[in-house]
């Protein structure tokens, strides 16, 4: 750690305020270039505590920057992890208010729903699949609080990995008998297919992202509770959206989920 407790709290407040007011800011490493990974996750933790203090509930976690397409798009090379709250969740087919967001983009994701607690260290794909009740299609709406979506890894971790909204829907798919590497996804914007791929785009197997998340949390004394949702990371590049756009994600054999931006 290089930041003192007061600075961590001030940065968490700054990012939390930006999210609440749809206002952007410069990436925080500009003012704190010596920040380390522990500092970055400490700011994220402090922001989570603020939001939970206001009554939000933790419903799961997300892995991000887990596909080459996303890493290339954002110019980074390591996955990052964040948390999901009930206030981030939208009902399937819901209207998502663009005015509440700064510069939203959508990502096609395979979402894991855990039937059992998942705990690292040493978590692997097999343990993830054994703990998974089902997978389901999910659209993540990311909205970096940083100007022009420009950040480095430490800044984006502090900003809860750009988490803003998400929707899941479609048909729950039990993982037994399923090869998630070849599960195809098609993301449509206003009826046009704008991004497509398969599960293997995420670290070779999307369950590998969930295992990495469990091991990351274990190092911090946390586990993934039964019933949690886990977003395993965008399979393709994120796609910019604006008010008036309709977005649908189809996951092979699992139906679709959608959002309308208003
Ligand atoms: C960081 C979050 C990335 C994903 O699925 O890769 C992410 C960003 O690109 O703003 O959620
Ligand atoms: Mg994502």
mmCIF file of C-alpha atoms and ligand atoms in Angstrom:
data_model
loop_
_atom_site.group_PDB
_atom_site.id
_atom_site.type_symbol
_atom_site.label_atom_id
_atom_site.label_comp_id
_atom_site.label_asym_id
_atom_site.label_seq_id
_atom_site.Cartn_x
_atom_site.Cartn_y
_atom_site.Cartn_z
ATOM 1 C CA UNK A 1 0.000 0.000 0.000
ATOM 2 C CA UNK A 2 1.208 3.485 -0.794
ATOM 3 C CA UNK A 3 -2.010 5.428 -0.059
ATOM 4 C CA UNK A 4 -3.126 6.351 3.445
ATOM 5 C CA UNK A 5 -6.654 5.577 4.659
ATOM 6 C CA UNK A 6 -7.893 9.142 4.129
ATOM 7 C CA UNK A 7 -6.746 9.152 0.494
ATOM 8 C CA UNK A 8 -8.366 5.764 -0.162
ATOM 9 C CA UNK A 9 -11.635 7.056 1.295
ATOM 10 C CA UNK A 10 -11.451 10.289 -0.725
ATOM 11 C CA UNK A 11 -10.823 8.419 -3.998
ATOM 12 C CA UNK A 12 -13.715 6.042 -3.277
ATOM 13 C CA UNK A 13 -15.983 9.027 -2.669
ATOM 14 C CA UNK A 14 -14.778 10.737 -5.863
ATOM 15 C CA UNK A 15 -15.521 7.667 -8.036
ATOM 16 C CA UNK A 16 -18.800 6.925 -6.244
ATOM 17 C CA UNK A 17 -19.947 10.522 -6.808
ATOM 18 C CA UNK A 18 -19.002 10.331 -10.483
ATOM 19 C CA UNK A 19 -21.115 7.169 -10.845
ATOM 20 C CA UNK A 20 -24.076 8.693 -8.998
ATOM 21 C CA UNK A 21 -24.027 11.910 -11.042
ATOM 22 C CA UNK A 22 -22.962 10.515 -14.460
ATOM 23 C CA UNK A 23 -19.893 12.737 -14.357
ATOM 24 C CA UNK A 24 -16.449 11.731 -15.612
ATOM 25 C CA UNK A 25 -13.038 12.336 -14.055
ATOM 26 C CA UNK A 26 -9.370 11.934 -14.930
ATOM 27 C CA UNK A 27 -7.912 8.532 -14.145
ATOM 28 C CA UNK A 28 -6.783 8.483 -10.537
ATOM 29 C CA UNK A 29 -3.244 7.253 -11.275
ATOM 30 C CA UNK A 30 -2.572 10.696 -12.834
ATOM 31 C CA UNK A 31 -2.629 12.172 -9.321
ATOM 32 C CA UNK A 32 -1.311 9.001 -7.604
ATOM 33 C CA UNK A 33 1.236 7.445 -9.975
ATOM 34 C CA UNK A 34 2.818 5.271 -7.254
ATOM 35 C CA UNK A 35 -0.475 3.469 -6.472
ATOM 36 C CA UNK A 36 -0.100 -0.324 -6.250
ATOM 37 C CA UNK A 37 -2.572 -3.208 -6.720
ATOM 38 C CA UNK A 38 -3.505 -3.263 -3.043
ATOM 39 C CA UNK A 39 -4.297 0.444 -3.199
ATOM 40 C CA UNK A 40 -6.488 -0.116 -6.253
ATOM 41 C CA UNK A 41 -8.521 -2.890 -4.625
ATOM 42 C CA UNK A 42 -8.655 -0.913 -1.351
ATOM 43 C CA UNK A 43 -10.369 1.968 -3.192
ATOM 44 C CA UNK A 44 -12.775 -0.529 -4.806
ATOM 45 C CA UNK A 45 -13.510 -2.061 -1.374
ATOM 46 C CA UNK A 46 -14.132 1.363 0.120
ATOM 47 C CA UNK A 47 -16.560 2.211 -2.683
ATOM 48 C CA UNK A 48 -18.376 -1.096 -2.143
ATOM 49 C CA UNK A 49 -18.653 -0.361 1.594
ATOM 50 C CA UNK A 50 -20.094 3.106 0.847
ATOM 51 C CA UNK A 51 -22.728 1.680 -1.500
ATOM 52 C CA UNK A 52 -23.653 -1.188 0.830
ATOM 53 C CA UNK A 53 -23.835 1.394 3.617
ATOM 54 C CA UNK A 54 -26.559 3.120 1.571
ATOM 55 C CA UNK A 55 -28.567 -0.116 1.492
ATOM 56 C CA UNK A 56 -27.365 -1.895 -1.662
ATOM 57 C CA UNK A 57 -26.878 -5.666 -1.511
ATOM 58 C CA UNK A 58 -23.973 -7.700 -2.904
ATOM 59 C CA UNK A 59 -25.365 -10.139 -5.512
ATOM 60 C CA UNK A 60 -22.183 -11.356 -7.174
ATOM 61 C CA UNK A 61 -18.933 -10.553 -8.899
ATOM 62 C CA UNK A 62 -17.504 -9.848 -12.327
ATOM 63 C CA UNK A 63 -14.321 -10.705 -14.116
ATOM 64 C CA UNK A 64 -13.242 -8.257 -16.790
ATOM 65 C CA UNK A 65 -10.609 -7.989 -19.503
ATOM 66 C CA UNK A 66 -10.671 -11.777 -19.782
ATOM 67 C CA UNK A 67 -10.753 -11.954 -23.598
ATOM 68 C CA UNK A 68 -8.071 -10.878 -26.075
ATOM 69 C CA UNK A 69 -10.679 -8.755 -27.842
ATOM 70 C CA UNK A 70 -11.292 -6.749 -24.658
ATOM 71 C CA UNK A 71 -7.618 -6.557 -23.690
ATOM 72 C CA UNK A 72 -6.763 -5.264 -27.163
ATOM 73 C CA UNK A 73 -9.634 -2.762 -27.132
ATOM 74 C CA UNK A 74 -8.571 -1.317 -23.775
ATOM 75 C CA UNK A 75 -4.800 -1.686 -24.224
ATOM 76 C CA UNK A 76 -4.206 -3.842 -21.125
ATOM 77 C CA UNK A 77 -3.040 -7.405 -20.501
ATOM 78 C CA UNK A 78 -4.427 -8.748 -17.197
ATOM 79 C CA UNK A 79 -7.922 -9.659 -16.019
ATOM 80 C CA UNK A 80 -9.489 -7.544 -13.296
ATOM 81 C CA UNK A 81 -12.280 -8.253 -10.807
ATOM 82 C CA UNK A 82 -15.178 -6.277 -9.408
ATOM 83 C CA UNK A 83 -18.413 -6.663 -7.475
ATOM 84 C CA UNK A 84 -22.080 -6.585 -8.482
ATOM 85 C CA UNK A 85 -24.862 -5.036 -6.420
ATOM 86 C CA UNK A 86 -28.637 -5.392 -6.674
ATOM 87 C CA UNK A 87 -28.772 -1.752 -7.804
ATOM 88 C CA UNK A 88 -26.746 -2.704 -10.910
ATOM 89 C CA UNK A 89 -29.301 -5.335 -11.990
ATOM 90 C CA UNK A 90 -32.071 -4.590 -14.501
ATOM 91 C CA UNK A 91 -35.014 -6.877 -15.330
ATOM 92 C CA UNK A 92 -34.884 -8.719 -18.664
ATOM 93 C CA UNK A 93 -36.121 -6.444 -21.450
ATOM 94 C CA UNK A 94 -36.017 -3.382 -19.203
ATOM 95 C CA UNK A 95 -35.387 0.214 -20.137
ATOM 96 C CA UNK A 96 -31.895 1.384 -19.206
ATOM 97 C CA UNK A 97 -31.699 5.144 -18.727
ATOM 98 C CA UNK A 98 -28.796 6.486 -20.779
ATOM 99 C CA UNK A 99 -28.936 9.835 -18.941
ATOM 100 C CA UNK A 100 -27.844 8.051 -15.745
ATOM 101 C CA UNK A 101 -24.663 6.927 -17.490
ATOM 102 C CA UNK A 102 -21.627 8.714 -18.931
ATOM 103 C CA UNK A 103 -20.717 6.768 -22.095
ATOM 104 C CA UNK A 104 -22.229 3.284 -21.835
ATOM 105 C CA UNK A 105 -21.069 0.248 -23.793
ATOM 106 C CA UNK A 106 -22.509 -3.266 -23.800
ATOM 107 C CA UNK A 107 -20.727 -6.612 -23.615
ATOM 108 C CA UNK A 108 -21.907 -10.169 -24.330
ATOM 109 C CA UNK A 109 -21.192 -12.379 -21.347
ATOM 110 C CA UNK A 110 -21.766 -15.897 -20.099
ATOM 111 C CA UNK A 111 -23.066 -15.587 -16.547
ATOM 112 C CA UNK A 112 -22.530 -18.324 -13.969
ATOM 113 C CA UNK A 113 -25.026 -18.839 -11.149
ATOM 114 C CA UNK A 114 -23.534 -20.818 -8.289
ATOM 115 C CA UNK A 115 -25.487 -23.504 -6.460
ATOM 116 C CA UNK A 116 -22.704 -23.908 -3.920
ATOM 117 C CA UNK A 117 -20.080 -21.700 -2.332
ATOM 118 C CA UNK A 118 -16.867 -21.445 -4.347
ATOM 119 C CA UNK A 119 -13.644 -20.912 -2.479
ATOM 120 C CA UNK A 120 -10.005 -20.626 -3.486
ATOM 121 C CA UNK A 121 -7.069 -21.015 -3.377
ATOM 122 C CA UNK A 122 -6.501 -23.773 -5.875
ATOM 123 C CA UNK A 123 -9.858 -23.283 -7.568
ATOM 124 C CA UNK A 124 -9.951 -24.687 -11.123
ATOM 125 C CA UNK A 125 -12.393 -25.133 -13.986
ATOM 126 C CA UNK A 126 -13.643 -28.461 -12.586
ATOM 127 C CA UNK A 127 -14.476 -26.944 -9.210
ATOM 128 C CA UNK A 128 -16.289 -24.066 -10.909
ATOM 129 C CA UNK A 129 -18.409 -26.405 -13.035
ATOM 130 C CA UNK A 130 -19.175 -28.584 -9.997
ATOM 131 C CA UNK A 131 -20.405 -25.534 -8.060
ATOM 132 C CA UNK A 132 -22.381 -24.038 -10.966
ATOM 133 C CA UNK A 133 -26.156 -24.455 -10.915
ATOM 134 C CA UNK A 134 -26.512 -23.067 -14.434
ATOM 135 C CA UNK A 135 -25.223 -20.509 -16.905
ATOM 136 C CA UNK A 136 -27.383 -17.876 -18.546
ATOM 137 C CA UNK A 137 -26.856 -15.106 -21.106
ATOM 138 C CA UNK A 138 -26.025 -11.704 -19.679
ATOM 139 C CA UNK A 139 -25.464 -8.236 -21.110
ATOM 140 C CA UNK A 140 -23.115 -6.118 -19.057
ATOM 141 C CA UNK A 141 -23.416 -2.344 -19.413
ATOM 142 C CA UNK A 142 -20.013 -0.881 -18.594
ATOM 143 C CA UNK A 143 -19.508 2.838 -18.026
ATOM 144 C CA UNK A 144 -16.000 3.874 -17.048
ATOM 145 C CA UNK A 145 -16.002 6.905 -14.819
ATOM 146 C CA UNK A 146 -12.811 7.987 -16.595
ATOM 147 C CA UNK A 147 -12.777 10.569 -19.345
ATOM 148 C CA UNK A 148 -13.062 9.029 -22.816
ATOM 149 C CA UNK A 149 -12.888 5.502 -21.283
ATOM 150 C CA UNK A 150 -9.096 5.999 -20.939
ATOM 151 C CA UNK A 151 -7.525 4.183 -18.004
ATOM 152 C CA UNK A 152 -4.797 1.863 -16.790
ATOM 153 C CA UNK A 153 -5.376 -1.322 -14.796
ATOM 154 C CA UNK A 154 -5.054 0.226 -11.349
ATOM 155 C CA UNK A 155 -7.454 3.037 -12.170
ATOM 156 C CA UNK A 156 -10.060 0.667 -13.616
ATOM 157 C CA UNK A 157 -9.837 -1.684 -10.624
ATOM 158 C CA UNK A 158 -10.451 1.236 -8.258
ATOM 159 C CA UNK A 159 -13.471 2.152 -10.422
ATOM 160 C CA UNK A 160 -15.001 -1.313 -9.841
ATOM 161 C CA UNK A 161 -13.943 -2.331 -13.356
ATOM 162 C CA UNK A 162 -16.431 0.062 -14.994
ATOM 163 C CA UNK A 163 -19.441 -1.883 -13.610
ATOM 164 C CA UNK A 164 -22.682 0.015 -14.155
ATOM 165 C CA UNK A 165 -25.690 -2.189 -15.051
ATOM 166 C CA UNK A 166 -26.372 -5.737 -16.151
ATOM 167 C CA UNK A 167 -29.240 -7.908 -17.266
ATOM 168 C CA UNK A 168 -29.591 -11.675 -17.403
ATOM 169 C CA UNK A 169 -32.373 -13.665 -18.990
ATOM 170 C CA UNK A 170 -33.115 -16.458 -21.392
ATOM 171 C CA UNK A 171 -33.100 -20.090 -20.369
ATOM 172 C CA UNK A 172 -30.879 -21.386 -17.552
ATOM 173 C CA UNK A 173 -28.495 -23.978 -18.988
ATOM 174 C CA UNK A 174 -27.081 -26.672 -16.692
ATOM 175 C CA UNK A 175 -23.371 -27.099 -17.461
ATOM 176 C CA UNK A 176 -23.247 -30.871 -17.310
ATOM 177 C CA UNK A 177 -22.934 -32.190 -20.844
ATOM 178 C CA UNK A 178 -22.168 -28.724 -22.163
ATOM 179 C CA UNK A 179 -18.929 -27.528 -23.750
ATOM 180 C CA UNK A 180 -18.823 -23.853 -22.839
ATOM 181 C CA UNK A 181 -15.837 -23.275 -25.133
ATOM 182 C CA UNK A 182 -17.965 -23.749 -28.229
ATOM 183 C CA UNK A 183 -21.098 -22.047 -26.877
ATOM 184 C CA UNK A 184 -21.807 -19.297 -29.396
ATOM 185 C CA UNK A 185 -23.024 -15.767 -28.652
ATOM 186 C CA UNK A 186 -24.534 -13.164 -30.965
ATOM 187 C CA UNK A 187 -24.990 -9.573 -29.836
ATOM 188 C CA UNK A 188 -27.530 -7.532 -31.791
ATOM 189 C CA UNK A 189 -28.031 -3.775 -31.751
ATOM 190 C CA UNK A 190 -31.280 -2.620 -33.334
ATOM 191 C CA UNK A 191 -31.688 -5.995 -35.008
ATOM 192 C CA UNK A 192 -28.235 -6.031 -36.559
ATOM 193 C CA UNK A 193 -25.624 -8.568 -35.389
ATOM 194 C CA UNK A 194 -22.738 -6.377 -34.238
ATOM 195 C CA UNK A 195 -20.532 -8.841 -32.344
ATOM 196 C CA UNK A 196 -20.263 -12.613 -32.166
ATOM 197 C CA UNK A 197 -17.991 -15.187 -30.670
ATOM 198 C CA UNK A 198 -17.781 -18.295 -28.517
ATOM 199 C CA UNK A 199 -17.026 -19.023 -24.885
ATOM 200 C CA UNK A 200 -13.400 -19.979 -25.564
ATOM 201 C CA UNK A 201 -12.642 -16.302 -26.263
ATOM 202 C CA UNK A 202 -12.631 -15.897 -22.470
ATOM 203 C CA UNK A 203 -9.334 -17.358 -21.234
ATOM 204 C CA UNK A 204 -9.843 -20.515 -23.324
ATOM 205 C CA UNK A 205 -12.879 -21.437 -21.174
ATOM 206 C CA UNK A 206 -15.167 -18.990 -19.345
ATOM 207 C CA UNK A 207 -15.059 -21.118 -16.171
ATOM 208 C CA UNK A 208 -11.331 -20.291 -15.999
ATOM 209 C CA UNK A 209 -12.286 -16.654 -15.357
ATOM 210 C CA UNK A 210 -14.530 -17.720 -12.474
ATOM 211 C CA UNK A 211 -11.721 -19.870 -11.027
ATOM 212 C CA UNK A 212 -9.322 -16.901 -11.252
ATOM 213 C CA UNK A 213 -11.889 -14.748 -9.477
ATOM 214 C CA UNK A 214 -12.275 -17.325 -6.655
ATOM 215 C CA UNK A 215 -8.486 -17.475 -6.235
ATOM 216 C CA UNK A 216 -8.244 -13.683 -6.275
ATOM 217 C CA UNK A 217 -10.938 -13.415 -3.581
ATOM 218 C CA UNK A 218 -9.304 -16.152 -1.479
ATOM 219 C CA UNK A 219 -6.112 -14.104 -1.267
ATOM 220 C CA UNK A 220 -8.283 -11.417 0.332
ATOM 221 C CA UNK A 221 -10.154 -13.780 2.683
ATOM 222 C CA UNK A 222 -13.376 -13.794 0.635
ATOM 223 C CA UNK A 223 -15.285 -16.536 -1.182
ATOM 224 C CA UNK A 224 -18.166 -16.542 -3.676
ATOM 225 C CA UNK A 225 -21.384 -17.347 -1.821
ATOM 226 C CA UNK A 226 -23.929 -19.892 -3.076
ATOM 227 C CA UNK A 227 -26.543 -18.119 -5.186
ATOM 228 C CA UNK A 228 -24.083 -15.522 -6.491
ATOM 229 C CA UNK A 229 -24.024 -14.393 -10.099
ATOM 230 C CA UNK A 230 -20.635 -14.200 -11.779
ATOM 231 C CA UNK A 231 -20.112 -12.327 -15.048
ATOM 232 C CA UNK A 232 -17.179 -14.110 -16.686
ATOM 233 C CA UNK A 233 -16.140 -11.227 -18.954
ATOM 234 C CA UNK A 234 -16.938 -9.766 -22.347
ATOM 235 C CA UNK A 235 -16.465 -12.297 -25.152
ATOM 236 C CA UNK A 236 -16.036 -9.603 -27.785
ATOM 237 C CA UNK A 237 -15.139 -5.931 -27.838
ATOM 238 C CA UNK A 238 -17.650 -3.728 -26.035
ATOM 239 C CA UNK A 239 -20.167 -1.927 -28.258
ATOM 240 C CA UNK A 240 -21.150 1.710 -27.644
ATOM 241 C CA UNK A 241 -24.876 2.393 -27.135
ATOM 242 C CA UNK A 242 -27.086 5.455 -26.850
ATOM 243 C CA UNK A 243 -30.709 6.299 -26.078
ATOM 244 C CA UNK A 244 -32.943 4.662 -28.685
ATOM 245 C CA UNK A 245 -30.807 1.533 -29.051
ATOM 246 C CA UNK A 246 -32.222 -1.942 -28.485
ATOM 247 C CA UNK A 247 -29.689 -4.606 -27.569
ATOM 248 C CA UNK A 248 -30.231 -8.372 -27.540
ATOM 249 C CA UNK A 249 -27.797 -11.125 -26.622
ATOM 250 C CA UNK A 250 -28.381 -14.681 -27.820
ATOM 251 C CA UNK A 251 -26.470 -17.539 -26.196
ATOM 252 C CA UNK A 252 -26.567 -20.881 -28.002
ATOM 253 C CA UNK A 253 -29.249 -23.183 -26.515
ATOM 254 C CA UNK A 254 -29.991 -20.604 -23.796
ATOM 255 C CA UNK A 255 -32.284 -18.111 -25.471
ATOM 256 C CA UNK A 256 -31.759 -14.384 -25.215
ATOM 257 C CA UNK A 257 -31.851 -11.364 -22.969
ATOM 258 C CA UNK A 258 -32.278 -7.748 -23.943
ATOM 259 C CA UNK A 259 -32.204 -4.123 -22.889
ATOM 260 C CA UNK A 260 -33.646 -0.916 -24.339
ATOM 261 C CA UNK A 261 -31.710 2.309 -23.899
ATOM 262 C CA UNK A 262 -33.986 5.284 -23.331
HETATM 263 C C1 LIG B 1 -13.243 -2.651 -17.972
HETATM 264 C C2 LIG B 1 -14.270 -3.717 -17.682
HETATM 265 C C3 LIG B 1 -14.179 -4.849 -18.657
HETATM 266 C C4 LIG B 1 -15.119 -7.066 -19.393
HETATM 267 O O1 LIG B 1 -16.071 -7.841 -19.432
HETATM 268 O O2 LIG B 1 -14.085 -7.266 -20.033
HETATM 269 C C5 LIG B 1 -15.255 -5.854 -18.537
HETATM 270 C C6 LIG B 1 -13.592 -1.822 -19.181
HETATM 271 O O3 LIG B 1 -13.355 -2.268 -20.306
HETATM 272 O O4 LIG B 1 -14.082 -0.707 -18.999
HETATM 273 O O5 LIG B 1 -16.226 -5.740 -17.847
HETATM 274 MG MG1 LIG B 2 -17.789 -7.146 -18.529
#
